[in-house]
Coordinates of C-alpha atoms and ligand atoms in Angstrom, one line a residue:
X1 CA -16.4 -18.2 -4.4
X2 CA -14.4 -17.1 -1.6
X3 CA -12.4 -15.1 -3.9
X4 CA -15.3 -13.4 -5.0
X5 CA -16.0 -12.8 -1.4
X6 CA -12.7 -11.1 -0.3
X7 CA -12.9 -9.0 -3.9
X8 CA -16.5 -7.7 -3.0
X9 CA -15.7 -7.1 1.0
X10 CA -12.4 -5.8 1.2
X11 CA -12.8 -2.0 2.7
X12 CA -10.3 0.6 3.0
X13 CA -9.8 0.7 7.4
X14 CA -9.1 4.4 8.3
X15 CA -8.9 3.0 12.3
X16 CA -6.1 0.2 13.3
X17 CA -5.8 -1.4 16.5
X18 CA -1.9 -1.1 17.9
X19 CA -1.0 -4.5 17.7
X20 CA 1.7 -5.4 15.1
X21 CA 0.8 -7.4 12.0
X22 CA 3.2 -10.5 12.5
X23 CA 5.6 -13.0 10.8
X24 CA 3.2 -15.0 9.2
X25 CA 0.9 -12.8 7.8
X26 CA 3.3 -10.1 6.5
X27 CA 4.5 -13.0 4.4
X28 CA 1.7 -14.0 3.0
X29 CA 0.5 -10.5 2.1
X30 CA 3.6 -9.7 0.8
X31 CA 3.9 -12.8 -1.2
X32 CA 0.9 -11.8 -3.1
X33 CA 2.1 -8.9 -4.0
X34 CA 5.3 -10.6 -5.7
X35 CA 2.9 -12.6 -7.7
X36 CA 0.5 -9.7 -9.4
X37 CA 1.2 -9.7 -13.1
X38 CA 3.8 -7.0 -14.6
X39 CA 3.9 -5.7 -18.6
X40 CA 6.2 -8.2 -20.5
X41 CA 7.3 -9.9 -17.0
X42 CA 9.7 -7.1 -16.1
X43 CA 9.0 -7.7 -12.3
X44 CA 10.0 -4.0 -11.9
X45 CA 8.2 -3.4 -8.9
X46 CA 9.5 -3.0 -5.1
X47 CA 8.1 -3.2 -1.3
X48 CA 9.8 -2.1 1.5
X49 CA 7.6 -3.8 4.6
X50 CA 8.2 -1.0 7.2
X51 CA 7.2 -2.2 11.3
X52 CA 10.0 -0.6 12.7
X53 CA 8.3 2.3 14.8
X54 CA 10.8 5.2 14.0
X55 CA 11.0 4.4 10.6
X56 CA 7.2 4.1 10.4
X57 CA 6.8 7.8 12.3
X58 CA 9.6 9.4 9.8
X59 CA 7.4 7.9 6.6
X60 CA 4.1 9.1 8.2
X61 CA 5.9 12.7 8.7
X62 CA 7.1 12.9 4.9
X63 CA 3.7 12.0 3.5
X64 CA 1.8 14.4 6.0
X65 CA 4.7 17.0 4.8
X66 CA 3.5 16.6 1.0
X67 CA 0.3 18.0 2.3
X68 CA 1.7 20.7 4.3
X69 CA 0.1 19.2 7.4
X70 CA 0.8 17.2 10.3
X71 CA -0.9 14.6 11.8
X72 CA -1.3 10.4 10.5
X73 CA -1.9 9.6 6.9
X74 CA -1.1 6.1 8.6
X75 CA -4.5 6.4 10.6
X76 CA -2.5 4.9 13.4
X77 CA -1.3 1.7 11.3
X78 CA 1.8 0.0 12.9
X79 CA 3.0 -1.1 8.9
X80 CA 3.4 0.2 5.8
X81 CA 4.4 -1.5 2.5
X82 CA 5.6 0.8 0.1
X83 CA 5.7 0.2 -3.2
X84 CA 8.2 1.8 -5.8
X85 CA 9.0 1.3 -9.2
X86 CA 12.0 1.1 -11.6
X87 CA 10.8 3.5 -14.4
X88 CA 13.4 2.0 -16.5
X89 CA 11.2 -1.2 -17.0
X90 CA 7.6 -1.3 -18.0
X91 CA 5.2 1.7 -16.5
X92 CA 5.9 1.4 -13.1
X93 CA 2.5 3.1 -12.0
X94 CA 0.4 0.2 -14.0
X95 CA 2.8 -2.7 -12.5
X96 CA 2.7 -0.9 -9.0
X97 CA -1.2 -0.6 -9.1
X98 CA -1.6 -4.2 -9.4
X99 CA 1.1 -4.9 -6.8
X100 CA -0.8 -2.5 -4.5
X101 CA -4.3 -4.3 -5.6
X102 CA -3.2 -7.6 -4.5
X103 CA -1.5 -6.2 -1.0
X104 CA -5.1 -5.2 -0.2
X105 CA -6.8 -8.3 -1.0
X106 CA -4.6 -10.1 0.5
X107 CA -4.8 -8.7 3.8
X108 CA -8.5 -8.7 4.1
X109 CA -8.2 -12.5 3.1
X110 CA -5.6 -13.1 6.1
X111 CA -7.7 -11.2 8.1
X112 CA -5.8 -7.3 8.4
X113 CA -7.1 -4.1 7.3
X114 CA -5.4 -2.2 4.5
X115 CA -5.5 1.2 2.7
X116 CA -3.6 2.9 0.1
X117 CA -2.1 6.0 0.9
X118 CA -0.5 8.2 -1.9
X119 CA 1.6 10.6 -2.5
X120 CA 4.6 8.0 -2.3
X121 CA 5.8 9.6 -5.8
X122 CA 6.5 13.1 -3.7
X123 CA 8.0 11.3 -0.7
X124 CA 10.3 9.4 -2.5
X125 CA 11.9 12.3 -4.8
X126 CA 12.9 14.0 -1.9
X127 CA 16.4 14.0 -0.1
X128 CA 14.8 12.2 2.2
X129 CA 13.0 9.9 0.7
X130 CA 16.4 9.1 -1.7
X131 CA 18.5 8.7 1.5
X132 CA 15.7 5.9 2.9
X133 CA 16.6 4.3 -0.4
X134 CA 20.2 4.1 -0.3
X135 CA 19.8 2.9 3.4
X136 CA 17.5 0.2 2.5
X137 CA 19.9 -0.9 -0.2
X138 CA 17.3 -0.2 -2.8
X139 CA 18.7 2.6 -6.0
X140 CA 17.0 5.8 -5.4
X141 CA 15.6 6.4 -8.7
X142 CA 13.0 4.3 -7.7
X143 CA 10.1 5.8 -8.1
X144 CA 7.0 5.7 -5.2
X145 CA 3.8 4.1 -6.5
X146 CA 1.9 4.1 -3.2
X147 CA 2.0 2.7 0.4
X148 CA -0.1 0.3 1.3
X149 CA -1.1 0.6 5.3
X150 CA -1.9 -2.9 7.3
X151 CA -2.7 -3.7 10.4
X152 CA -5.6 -5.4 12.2
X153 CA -8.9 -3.5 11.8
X154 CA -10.6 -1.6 14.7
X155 CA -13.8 -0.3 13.0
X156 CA -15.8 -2.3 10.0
X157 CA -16.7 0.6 7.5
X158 CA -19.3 -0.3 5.0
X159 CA -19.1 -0.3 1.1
X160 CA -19.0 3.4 -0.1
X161 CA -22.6 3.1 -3.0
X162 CA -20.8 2.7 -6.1
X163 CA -22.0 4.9 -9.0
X164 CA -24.5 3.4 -11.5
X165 CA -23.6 3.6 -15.2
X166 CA -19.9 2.7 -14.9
X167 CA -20.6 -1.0 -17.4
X168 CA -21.4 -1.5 -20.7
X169 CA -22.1 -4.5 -21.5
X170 CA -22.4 -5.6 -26.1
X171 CA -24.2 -8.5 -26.6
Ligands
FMN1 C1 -4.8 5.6 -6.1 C2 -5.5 5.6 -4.7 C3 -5.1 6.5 -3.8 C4 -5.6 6.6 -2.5 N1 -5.1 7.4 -1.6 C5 -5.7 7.5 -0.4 C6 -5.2 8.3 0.6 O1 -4.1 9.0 0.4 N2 -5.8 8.3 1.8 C7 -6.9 7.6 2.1 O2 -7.4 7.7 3.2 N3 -7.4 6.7 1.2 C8 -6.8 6.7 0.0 N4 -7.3 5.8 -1.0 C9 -8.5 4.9 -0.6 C10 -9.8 5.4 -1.3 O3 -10.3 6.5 -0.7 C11 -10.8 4.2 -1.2 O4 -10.3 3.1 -2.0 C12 -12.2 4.6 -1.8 O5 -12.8 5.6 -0.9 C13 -13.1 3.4 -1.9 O6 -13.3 2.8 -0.7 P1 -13.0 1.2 -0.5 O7 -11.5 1.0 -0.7 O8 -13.4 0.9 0.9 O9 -13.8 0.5 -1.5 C14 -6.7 5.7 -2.2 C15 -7.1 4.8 -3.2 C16 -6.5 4.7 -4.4 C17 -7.0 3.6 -5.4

């Protein structure tokens, strides 16, 4: 039941207070992620857990770029998990969905706020983005699934209505 809980109340937070998501909790959340099911096991799937500020600010900069904007795609979010995948395993975007699925329950279960934020695919084909790679030790054909943004919650947004008609049910 308190699965079922955490499935049905976990919100995306747009609004992040500044204190840093610690040890403990980063684990956990990341844990989970390391457990979400991949196509024929290929376990293809990466996250880089980013709470080093400057690191943080440069990401936030290259996603806002992909818009052509400037400004916090972050919302103010002192981490970011992003997730990338090796496209020569199994689809990485269906293995990197699920990652990112179980990111975000997680962290409402431990308490923390989480969105996704795209547009990781864009960040990561740049020079940029491939230099972060190499620095990170990580190959930079990875491709970017998404980044998943945690921290602890400053505003409780309610469940967006979800749009009738969306089951079918046979028998
Ligand atoms: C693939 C995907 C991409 C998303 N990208 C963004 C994004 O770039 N910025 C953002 O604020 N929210 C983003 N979201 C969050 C959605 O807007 C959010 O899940 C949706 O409005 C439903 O709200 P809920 O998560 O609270 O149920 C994304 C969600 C998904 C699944």
């Amino acid at each position: 039941m308190e699965a079922m809980y955490n499935l049905l109340n976990r919100r995306s937070v747009r609004k992040y207070t500044q204190q840093q998501v610690p040890d403990e909790l980063l684990d956990q959340v990341l844990e989970a992620g390391l457990f979400a099911p991949t196509g024929m096991n290929t376990q293809n799937i990466y996250m880089v857990a980013v709470r080093d500020k400057e690191t943080r600010d440069q990401m936030m900069r290259m996603n806002a770029a992909v818009m052509g904007r400037d400004g916090d795609p972050f919302y103010g979010a002192p981490c970011v998990i992003v997730v990338l995948g090796d496209a020569s395993g199994y689809p990485v975007v269906e293995n990197g969905s699920l990652v990112l699925g179980n990111l975000m329950n997680a962290a409402h279960a431990v308490g923390l706020g989480s969105c996704w934020i795209h547009r990781a695919k864009q960040m990561f084909e740049t020079q940029e983005g491939k230099a972060l790679l190499r620095k990170w030790g990580l190959k930079e054909s990875l491709v970017g699934v998404g980044n998943c943004i945690l921290g602890y919650p400053d505003e409780e947004p309610a469940a967006r209505p979800r749009l009738d008609g969306r089951i079918v049910r046979i028998g």
